[in-house]
Amino acid sequence: MAIEKTFLMVKPDGVERQVVGDIVDRFERRGFELRGAKLMVASRELAEAHYAEHAERPFFGELVDFITSGPVFGMVWEGENVIQLARIMMGATKPEDSNPGTIRGDYAVTLSHNVIHGSDSLASAEREIGLWFPEGLAE
Ligand code: IDP
């Protein structure tokens, strides 16, 4: 298994509900290494670029409105198979499919306000890390 990096983001609902600490703790306890983190309000341009794959979907405007509505906590995590394992730890997108014990399964009941984003592939991770951390990562 390869050592990978992934981009994770606590969405505005998660920052507001003060679950950043719990989320960081889960990834640290699992054995992943934090390589970058910042609290920021995303510009519309950044949010639209981040969710570009959904640009044609009816919920795109709402999604961008939500992501830019308050501070988000963007992170880069590194470790073995971290892209797939972080997705499992996050839980499914749909609330009815996200199991208790996962981040979404513990904290979210709606599709739009679902606390966390995580890259879904190596290509997405590379693209998203470049978008959110254009200054690079701490060595
Ligand atoms: P993911 O976040 O689990 O990777 P995606 O399908 O990439 O899921 O969707 C991105 C985000 O867009 C989801 O996390 C969710 O908050 C939102 N979303 C997805 N589908 C819908 C929808 O049908 N209505 C409103 N929001 C949606």
Coordinates of N, CA, C and O and ligand atoms in Angstrom, one line a residue:
M1 N 0.8 -1.2 0.0 CA 0.0 0.0 0.0 C 0.9 1.3 0.0 O 1.8 1.3 0.7
A2 N 0.5 2.2 -0.7 CA 1.3 3.4 -0.9 C 1.0 4.4 0.2 O -0.1 4.5 0.8
I3 N 2.0 5.2 0.6 CA 1.8 6.4 1.4 C 1.2 7.5 0.6 O 1.8 7.8 -0.5
E4 N 0.1 7.9 1.0 CA -0.7 8.9 0.2 C -0.9 10.2 1.0 O -0.8 10.1 2.3
K5 N -1.4 11.2 0.4 CA -1.9 12.4 1.0 C -3.3 12.6 0.6 O -3.7 12.3 -0.6
T6 N -4.2 13.1 1.5 CA -5.5 13.5 1.1 C -5.9 14.8 1.7 O -5.3 15.3 2.6
F7 N -6.9 15.4 1.0 CA -7.4 16.7 1.5 C -8.7 16.5 2.2 O -9.7 15.9 1.6
L8 N -8.8 16.9 3.5 CA -10.1 16.8 4.2 C -10.4 18.2 4.6 O -9.6 19.1 4.9
M9 N -11.7 18.5 4.7 CA -12.2 19.8 5.1 C -13.4 19.6 6.1 O -14.4 19.0 5.7
V10 N -13.3 20.3 7.2 CA -14.5 20.4 8.1 C -15.3 21.5 7.5 O -14.8 22.6 7.4
K11 N -16.5 21.2 7.1 CA -17.4 22.2 6.5 C -17.9 23.2 7.5 O -17.8 23.0 8.7
P12 N -18.5 24.3 7.0 CA -18.9 25.4 8.0 C -19.8 24.9 9.1 O -19.8 25.4 10.3
D13 N -20.7 23.9 8.9 CA -21.5 23.3 9.9 C -20.7 22.7 11.0 O -21.0 22.8 12.2
G14 N -19.6 22.0 10.6 CA -18.8 21.3 11.6 C -17.9 22.3 12.4 O -17.7 22.1 13.6
V15 N -17.5 23.3 11.8 CA -16.7 24.4 12.5 C -17.6 25.0 13.5 O -17.3 25.2 14.7
E16 N -18.8 25.4 13.1 CA -19.8 26.0 14.0 C -20.2 25.1 15.1 O -20.3 25.6 16.3
R17 N -20.3 23.9 14.9 CA -20.6 22.9 16.0 C -19.4 22.5 16.8 O -19.6 21.7 17.8
Q18 N -18.3 23.0 16.5 CA -17.1 22.8 17.3 C -16.7 21.3 17.4 O -16.4 20.8 18.5
V19 N -16.7 20.7 16.2 CA -16.3 19.3 16.2 C -14.9 19.1 15.5 O -14.5 18.0 15.2
V20 N -14.2 20.2 15.2 CA -12.9 20.2 14.6 C -12.0 19.3 15.4 O -11.3 18.4 14.9
G21 N -11.9 19.5 16.7 CA -11.0 18.8 17.6 C -11.3 17.3 17.6 O -10.3 16.5 17.5
D22 N -12.5 16.9 17.6 CA -12.9 15.5 17.6 C -12.4 14.9 16.3 O -11.9 13.8 16.2
I23 N -12.6 15.6 15.2 CA -12.2 15.1 13.9 C -10.7 14.9 13.7 O -10.2 13.9 13.3
V24 N -10.0 16.0 14.2 CA -8.5 15.9 14.2 C -8.1 14.7 15.0 O -7.2 13.9 14.6
D25 N -8.7 14.5 16.2 CA -8.3 13.4 17.1 C -8.5 12.1 16.5 O -7.7 11.2 16.6
R26 N -9.6 11.9 15.7 CA -9.9 10.6 15.1 C -8.8 10.2 14.1 O -8.4 9.1 14.1
F27 N -8.3 11.2 13.3 CA -7.3 10.9 12.3 C -5.9 10.7 13.0 O -5.2 9.8 12.6
E28 N -5.7 11.4 14.1 CA -4.4 11.2 14.8 C -4.4 9.9 15.5 O -3.4 9.1 15.4
R29 N -5.5 9.5 16.1 CA -5.6 8.2 16.8 C -5.4 7.0 15.8 O -4.9 6.0 16.1
R30 N -6.0 7.2 14.6 CA -5.9 6.2 13.6 C -4.4 5.9 13.1 O -4.1 4.9 12.7
G31 N -3.6 7.0 13.3 CA -2.2 6.8 12.9 C -1.8 7.7 11.8 O -0.7 7.5 11.2
F32 N -2.6 8.6 11.3 CA -2.3 9.5 10.2 C -1.5 10.7 10.7 O -1.6 11.1 11.9
E33 N -0.8 11.3 9.8 CA 0.1 12.5 10.1 C -0.5 13.7 9.5 O -0.8 13.7 8.3
L34 N -0.7 14.7 10.3 CA -1.2 16.0 9.8 C -0.1 16.8 9.1 O 0.9 17.0 9.7
R35 N -0.3 17.1 7.9 CA 0.7 17.8 7.1 C 0.4 19.2 6.8 O 1.3 20.0 6.3
G36 N -0.8 19.6 7.0 CA -1.2 21.0 6.7 C -2.6 21.3 7.3 O -3.4 20.3 7.4
A37 N -2.9 22.5 7.8 CA -4.2 22.8 8.4 C -4.4 24.3 8.4 O -3.5 25.0 8.7
K38 N -5.6 24.7 8.1 CA -5.9 26.1 8.2 C -7.4 26.4 8.3 O -8.2 25.7 7.6
L39 N -7.7 27.4 9.1 CA -9.1 27.9 9.2 C -9.2 29.0 8.2 O -8.4 30.0 8.3
M40 N -10.2 29.0 7.3 CA -10.3 30.0 6.4 C -11.8 30.1 5.8 O -12.5 29.1 5.9
V41 N -12.1 31.3 5.3 CA -13.4 31.4 4.6 C -13.0 31.3 3.1 O -12.2 32.1 2.6
A42 N -13.6 30.3 2.4 CA -13.3 30.1 1.0 C -14.0 31.2 0.1 O -15.1 31.6 0.4
S43 N -13.2 31.6 -0.9 CA -13.9 32.5 -1.8 C -14.8 31.7 -2.7 O -14.7 30.5 -2.7
R44 N -15.7 32.4 -3.4 CA -16.7 31.7 -4.3 C -15.9 31.0 -5.4 O -16.2 29.9 -5.8
E45 N -14.8 31.7 -5.8 CA -14.0 31.1 -6.9 C -13.4 29.8 -6.5 O -13.4 28.8 -7.2
L46 N -12.8 29.7 -5.3 CA -12.2 28.5 -4.8 C -13.3 27.4 -4.6 O -13.1 26.3 -5.0
A47 N -14.4 27.8 -4.0 CA -15.5 26.8 -3.8 C -16.0 26.2 -5.1 O -16.2 25.0 -5.3
E48 N -16.1 27.1 -6.1 CA -16.6 26.6 -7.4 C -15.6 25.7 -8.1 O -15.9 24.7 -8.7
A49 N -14.3 26.1 -7.9 CA -13.3 25.2 -8.5 C -13.2 23.9 -7.8 O -13.1 22.8 -8.4
H50 N -13.3 23.9 -6.5 CA -13.3 22.7 -5.7 C -14.4 21.7 -6.1 O -14.2 20.5 -6.2
Y51 N -15.6 22.3 -6.3 CA -16.8 21.4 -6.6 C -17.1 21.4 -8.1 O -18.2 21.2 -8.5
A52 N -16.1 21.7 -9.0 CA -16.3 21.8 -10.4 C -17.0 20.6 -11.0 O -17.8 20.8 -11.9
E53 N -16.8 19.4 -10.5 CA -17.4 18.2 -11.1 C -19.0 18.3 -10.9 O -19.7 17.6 -11.6
H54 N -19.4 19.1 -10.0 CA -20.9 19.2 -9.7 C -21.5 20.5 -10.4 O -22.7 20.8 -10.1
A55 N -20.7 21.2 -11.2 CA -21.2 22.5 -11.8 C -22.5 22.4 -12.5 O -23.3 23.4 -12.4
E56 N -22.8 21.3 -13.1 CA -24.1 21.2 -13.8 C -25.3 20.7 -13.0 O -26.4 20.6 -13.4
R57 N -25.0 20.3 -11.7 CA -26.0 19.7 -10.9 C -26.9 20.8 -10.3 O -26.5 21.9 -10.1
P58 N -28.2 20.5 -10.1 CA -29.2 21.6 -9.6 C -28.8 22.1 -8.2 O -29.1 23.3 -7.9
F59 N -28.1 21.4 -7.4 CA -27.7 21.8 -6.1 C -26.4 22.6 -6.0 O -26.0 23.0 -4.9
F60 N -25.8 22.8 -7.2 CA -24.4 23.5 -7.2 C -24.4 24.8 -6.5 O -23.5 25.1 -5.7
G61 N -25.4 25.7 -6.8 CA -25.4 27.0 -6.3 C -25.5 27.0 -4.7 O -24.8 27.7 -4.0
E62 N -26.4 26.1 -4.3 CA -26.6 25.9 -2.8 C -25.4 25.4 -2.2 O -25.0 25.8 -1.1
L63 N -24.7 24.5 -2.8 CA -23.5 23.9 -2.3 C -22.4 25.0 -2.1 O -21.7 25.0 -1.1
V64 N -22.2 25.8 -3.1 CA -21.2 26.8 -3.1 C -21.6 27.9 -2.0 O -20.8 28.3 -1.3
D65 N -22.9 28.2 -2.0 CA -23.4 29.2 -0.9 C -23.0 28.7 0.4 O -22.5 29.4 1.3
F66 N -23.3 27.4 0.7 CA -23.0 26.8 2.0 C -21.5 26.7 2.3 O -21.1 27.2 3.4
I67 N -20.7 26.3 1.4 CA -19.3 26.2 1.7 C -18.6 27.5 1.9 O -17.6 27.6 2.7
T68 N -19.2 28.6 1.3 CA -18.6 29.9 1.5 C -19.3 30.7 2.7 O -19.0 31.9 2.9
S69 N -20.2 30.0 3.4 CA -21.1 30.7 4.4 C -20.4 31.0 5.7 O -20.9 31.7 6.5
G70 N -19.2 30.4 5.9 CA -18.5 30.6 7.2 C -17.1 29.9 7.1 O -16.8 29.3 6.0
P71 N -16.4 30.0 8.1 CA -15.0 29.3 8.1 C -15.1 27.8 7.9 O -16.0 27.2 8.4
V72 N -14.2 27.3 7.1 CA -14.0 25.9 7.0 C -12.5 25.6 7.6 O -11.7 26.5 7.6
F73 N -12.3 24.3 7.9 CA -11.0 23.9 8.4 C -10.4 22.9 7.4 O -10.8 21.7 7.4
G74 N -9.5 23.4 6.6 CA -8.9 22.5 5.6 C -7.7 21.8 6.1 O -6.9 22.5 6.8
M75 N -7.5 20.6 5.7 CA -6.4 19.8 6.3 C -5.8 18.9 5.2 O -6.5 18.4 4.3
V76 N -4.5 18.6 5.3 CA -3.9 17.6 4.5 C -3.4 16.5 5.5 O -2.6 16.8 6.5
W77 N -3.8 15.3 5.3 CA -3.4 14.2 6.1 C -2.6 13.2 5.2 O -2.9 13.0 4.1
E78 N -1.6 12.6 5.9 CA -0.7 11.7 5.1 C -0.7 10.3 5.8 O -0.8 10.2 7.1
G79 N -0.6 9.2 5.1 CA -0.5 7.9 5.6 C -0.8 6.8 4.6 O -1.2 7.1 3.5
E80 N -0.7 5.6 5.1 CA -0.9 4.5 4.2 C -2.4 4.4 3.9 O -3.2 4.4 4.8
N81 N -2.7 4.4 2.6 CA -4.0 4.2 2.1 C -5.0 5.3 2.7 O -6.2 5.0 2.8
V82 N -4.5 6.5 3.0 CA -5.3 7.5 3.7 C -6.5 7.9 2.9 O -7.6 8.3 3.5
I83 N -6.4 7.9 1.6 CA -7.6 8.4 0.8 C -8.8 7.6 1.0 O -9.9 8.1 1.4
Q84 N -8.6 6.3 0.9 CA -9.8 5.4 1.1 C -10.2 5.3 2.5 O -11.4 5.2 2.9
L85 N -9.2 5.2 3.4 CA -9.5 5.0 4.9 C -10.2 6.2 5.4 O -11.2 6.1 6.2
A86 N -9.8 7.4 5.0 CA -10.5 8.6 5.4 C -12.0 8.6 4.9 O -12.9 9.0 5.7
R87 N -12.2 8.2 3.7 CA -13.6 8.1 3.2 C -14.4 7.2 4.1 O -15.6 7.5 4.4
I88 N -13.8 6.1 4.5 CA -14.6 5.1 5.3 C -14.8 5.8 6.7 O -15.9 5.7 7.3
M89 N -13.9 6.5 7.3 CA -14.0 7.1 8.6 C -15.1 8.2 8.5 O -15.8 8.5 9.5
M90 N -15.2 8.9 7.3 CA -16.2 10.0 7.1 C -17.6 9.4 7.1 O -18.5 10.1 7.6
G91 N -17.8 8.3 6.5 CA -19.2 7.7 6.3 C -19.7 8.2 5.0 O -19.2 9.1 4.3
A92 N -20.8 7.6 4.6 CA -21.4 7.8 3.3 C -22.0 9.2 3.2 O -22.3 9.8 4.2
T93 N -22.2 9.6 1.9 CA -22.7 10.9 1.6 C -24.2 11.0 2.1 O -24.6 12.0 2.7
K94 N -25.0 10.0 1.8 CA -26.4 10.0 2.2 C -26.5 9.7 3.7 O -26.0 8.7 4.1
P95 N -27.3 10.5 4.5 CA -27.4 10.3 5.9 C -27.9 8.9 6.2 O -27.5 8.3 7.2
E96 N -28.8 8.4 5.4 CA -29.4 7.1 5.7 C -28.4 5.9 5.5 O -28.7 4.8 5.9
D97 N -27.3 6.2 4.8 CA -26.3 5.2 4.6 C -25.0 5.4 5.4 O -24.2 4.5 5.4
S98 N -25.0 6.5 6.2 CA -23.7 6.7 7.0 C -23.9 6.1 8.4 O -24.8 6.4 9.1
N99 N -23.0 5.1 8.6 CA -23.1 4.3 9.9 C -22.7 5.1 11.1 O -21.7 5.8 11.1
P100 N -23.4 4.8 12.2 CA -22.9 5.3 13.5 C -21.5 4.9 13.7 O -21.1 3.8 13.3
G101 N -20.7 5.8 14.3 CA -19.3 5.5 14.5 C -18.4 6.2 13.4 O -17.3 6.5 13.6
T102 N -19.1 6.5 12.3 CA -18.4 7.4 11.3 C -18.7 8.8 11.6 O -19.6 9.1 12.4
I103 N -17.9 9.7 11.0 CA -18.0 11.2 11.4 C -19.4 11.6 11.0 O -20.2 12.2 11.8
R104 N -19.8 11.3 9.7 CA -21.2 11.8 9.3 C -22.2 11.0 10.1 O -23.3 11.6 10.4
G105 N -22.0 9.7 10.3 CA -23.0 8.9 11.1 C -23.2 9.4 12.5 O -24.2 9.2 13.1
D106 N -22.1 10.0 13.0 CA -22.2 10.5 14.4 C -22.8 12.0 14.5 O -23.4 12.4 15.5
Y107 N -22.6 12.7 13.4 CA -22.9 14.2 13.5 C -23.9 14.7 12.5 O -24.3 15.9 12.6
A108 N -24.2 14.0 11.4 CA -25.0 14.6 10.4 C -26.3 13.9 10.1 O -26.4 12.6 10.1
V109 N -27.4 14.7 9.8 CA -28.6 14.1 9.4 C -29.1 14.6 8.1 O -30.2 14.2 7.6
T110 N -28.4 15.5 7.5 CA -28.9 16.1 6.2 C -27.7 15.9 5.2 O -26.6 15.8 5.5
L111 N -28.2 15.8 3.9 CA -27.2 15.6 2.8 C -26.3 16.8 2.6 O -25.1 16.7 2.3
S112 N -26.9 18.0 2.7 CA -26.1 19.2 2.4 C -25.2 19.6 3.6 O -24.0 20.0 3.3
H113 N -25.7 19.5 4.8 CA -24.8 19.8 6.0 C -24.3 18.6 6.6 O -24.8 18.0 7.6
N114 N -23.2 18.1 6.0 CA -22.7 16.8 6.4 C -21.3 16.8 6.9 O -20.5 15.9 6.8
V115 N -20.9 18.0 7.5 CA -19.8 18.1 8.4 C -18.4 18.0 7.8 O -17.5 18.8 8.1
I116 N -18.2 17.1 6.8 CA -16.8 16.9 6.3 C -16.8 16.6 4.8 O -17.7 16.0 4.3
H117 N -15.7 17.0 4.2 CA -15.3 16.6 2.8 C -14.0 15.9 2.9 O -13.1 16.2 3.7
G118 N -13.9 14.9 2.0 CA -12.6 14.2 1.8 C -12.4 13.8 0.4 O -13.4 13.4 -0.3
S119 N -11.2 13.9 -0.1 CA -10.9 13.6 -1.5 C -11.3 12.1 -1.8 O -11.1 11.3 -0.9
D120 N -11.8 11.9 -3.0 CA -12.3 10.5 -3.3 C -11.3 9.7 -4.2 O -11.7 8.6 -4.5
S121 N -10.2 10.2 -4.6 CA -9.3 9.5 -5.4 C -7.9 10.2 -5.3 O -7.8 11.4 -4.9
L122 N -6.9 9.5 -5.8 CA -5.6 10.1 -5.9 C -5.6 11.4 -6.7 O -5.0 12.4 -6.3
A123 N -6.2 11.4 -7.9 CA -6.3 12.6 -8.7 C -7.0 13.7 -8.0 O -6.5 14.9 -8.1
S124 N -8.1 13.4 -7.3 CA -8.8 14.5 -6.6 C -8.0 15.0 -5.5 O -8.0 16.2 -5.3
A125 N -7.3 14.2 -4.8 CA -6.5 14.6 -3.7 C -5.4 15.6 -4.2 O -5.2 16.6 -3.6
E126 N -4.7 15.2 -5.2 CA -3.7 16.1 -5.7 C -4.2 17.4 -6.2 O -3.7 18.5 -5.9
R127 N -5.4 17.4 -6.9 CA -6.0 18.6 -7.4 C -6.4 19.5 -6.2 O -6.2 20.7 -6.2
E128 N -7.1 18.9 -5.2 CA -7.6 19.6 -4.1 C -6.5 20.2 -3.2 O -6.6 21.3 -2.7
I129 N -5.5 19.4 -2.9 CA -4.4 20.0 -2.1 C -3.8 21.2 -2.8 O -3.5 22.2 -2.2
G130 N -3.6 21.1 -4.2 CA -3.1 22.2 -4.9 C -4.0 23.5 -4.8 O -3.5 24.6 -4.8
L131 N -5.3 23.2 -4.8 CA -6.3 24.3 -4.8 C -6.3 25.0 -3.4 O -6.3 26.2 -3.3
W132 N -6.3 24.2 -2.4 CA -6.5 24.8 -1.0 C -5.2 25.1 -0.3 O -5.1 25.9 0.6
F133 N -4.1 24.5 -0.8 CA -2.7 24.8 -0.2 C -1.8 25.2 -1.3 O -0.7 24.6 -1.5
P134 N -2.1 26.3 -2.0 CA -1.2 26.7 -3.1 C 0.2 27.1 -2.7 O 1.1 27.0 -3.4
E135 N 0.3 27.5 -1.4 CA 1.6 27.8 -0.8 C 2.5 26.6 -0.5 O 3.6 26.8 -0.1
G136 N 1.9 25.4 -0.6 CA 2.7 24.2 -0.3 C 2.5 23.8 1.2 O 1.8 24.5 1.9
L137 N 3.1 22.7 1.6 CA 2.9 22.1 2.9 C 4.2 22.3 3.7 O 5.3 22.5 3.2
A138 N 4.0 22.3 5.0 CA 5.2 22.4 5.9 C 6.0 21.1 5.8 O 5.4 20.0 5.7
E139 N 7.3 21.2 5.7 CA 8.2 20.0 5.6 C 8.6 19.6 6.9 O 8.6 20.3 7.9
Ligands
IDP1 P1 -19.0 13.4 -1.0 O1 -18.9 14.7 -0.3 O2 -19.4 12.3 -0.1 O3 -17.8 13.1 -1.8 P2 -20.3 14.2 -3.5 O4 -21.3 13.4 -4.3 O5 -19.0 14.6 -4.1 O6 -20.2 13.6 -2.0 O7 -21.1 15.6 -3.2 C1 -20.5 16.7 -2.7 C2 -21.3 17.3 -1.6 O8 -22.5 17.9 -2.2 C3 -21.9 16.3 -0.6 O9 -21.0 16.1 0.5 C4 -23.2 17.0 -0.2 O10 -23.0 17.8 0.9 C5 -23.6 17.8 -1.4 N1 -24.7 17.1 -2.1 C6 -24.5 15.9 -2.9 N2 -25.7 15.6 -3.4 C7 -26.6 16.6 -3.1 C8 -28.0 16.8 -3.4 O11 -28.6 16.0 -4.1 N3 -28.5 17.9 -2.8 C9 -27.8 18.8 -2.0 N4 -26.5 18.6 -1.7 C10 -25.9 17.5 -2.2

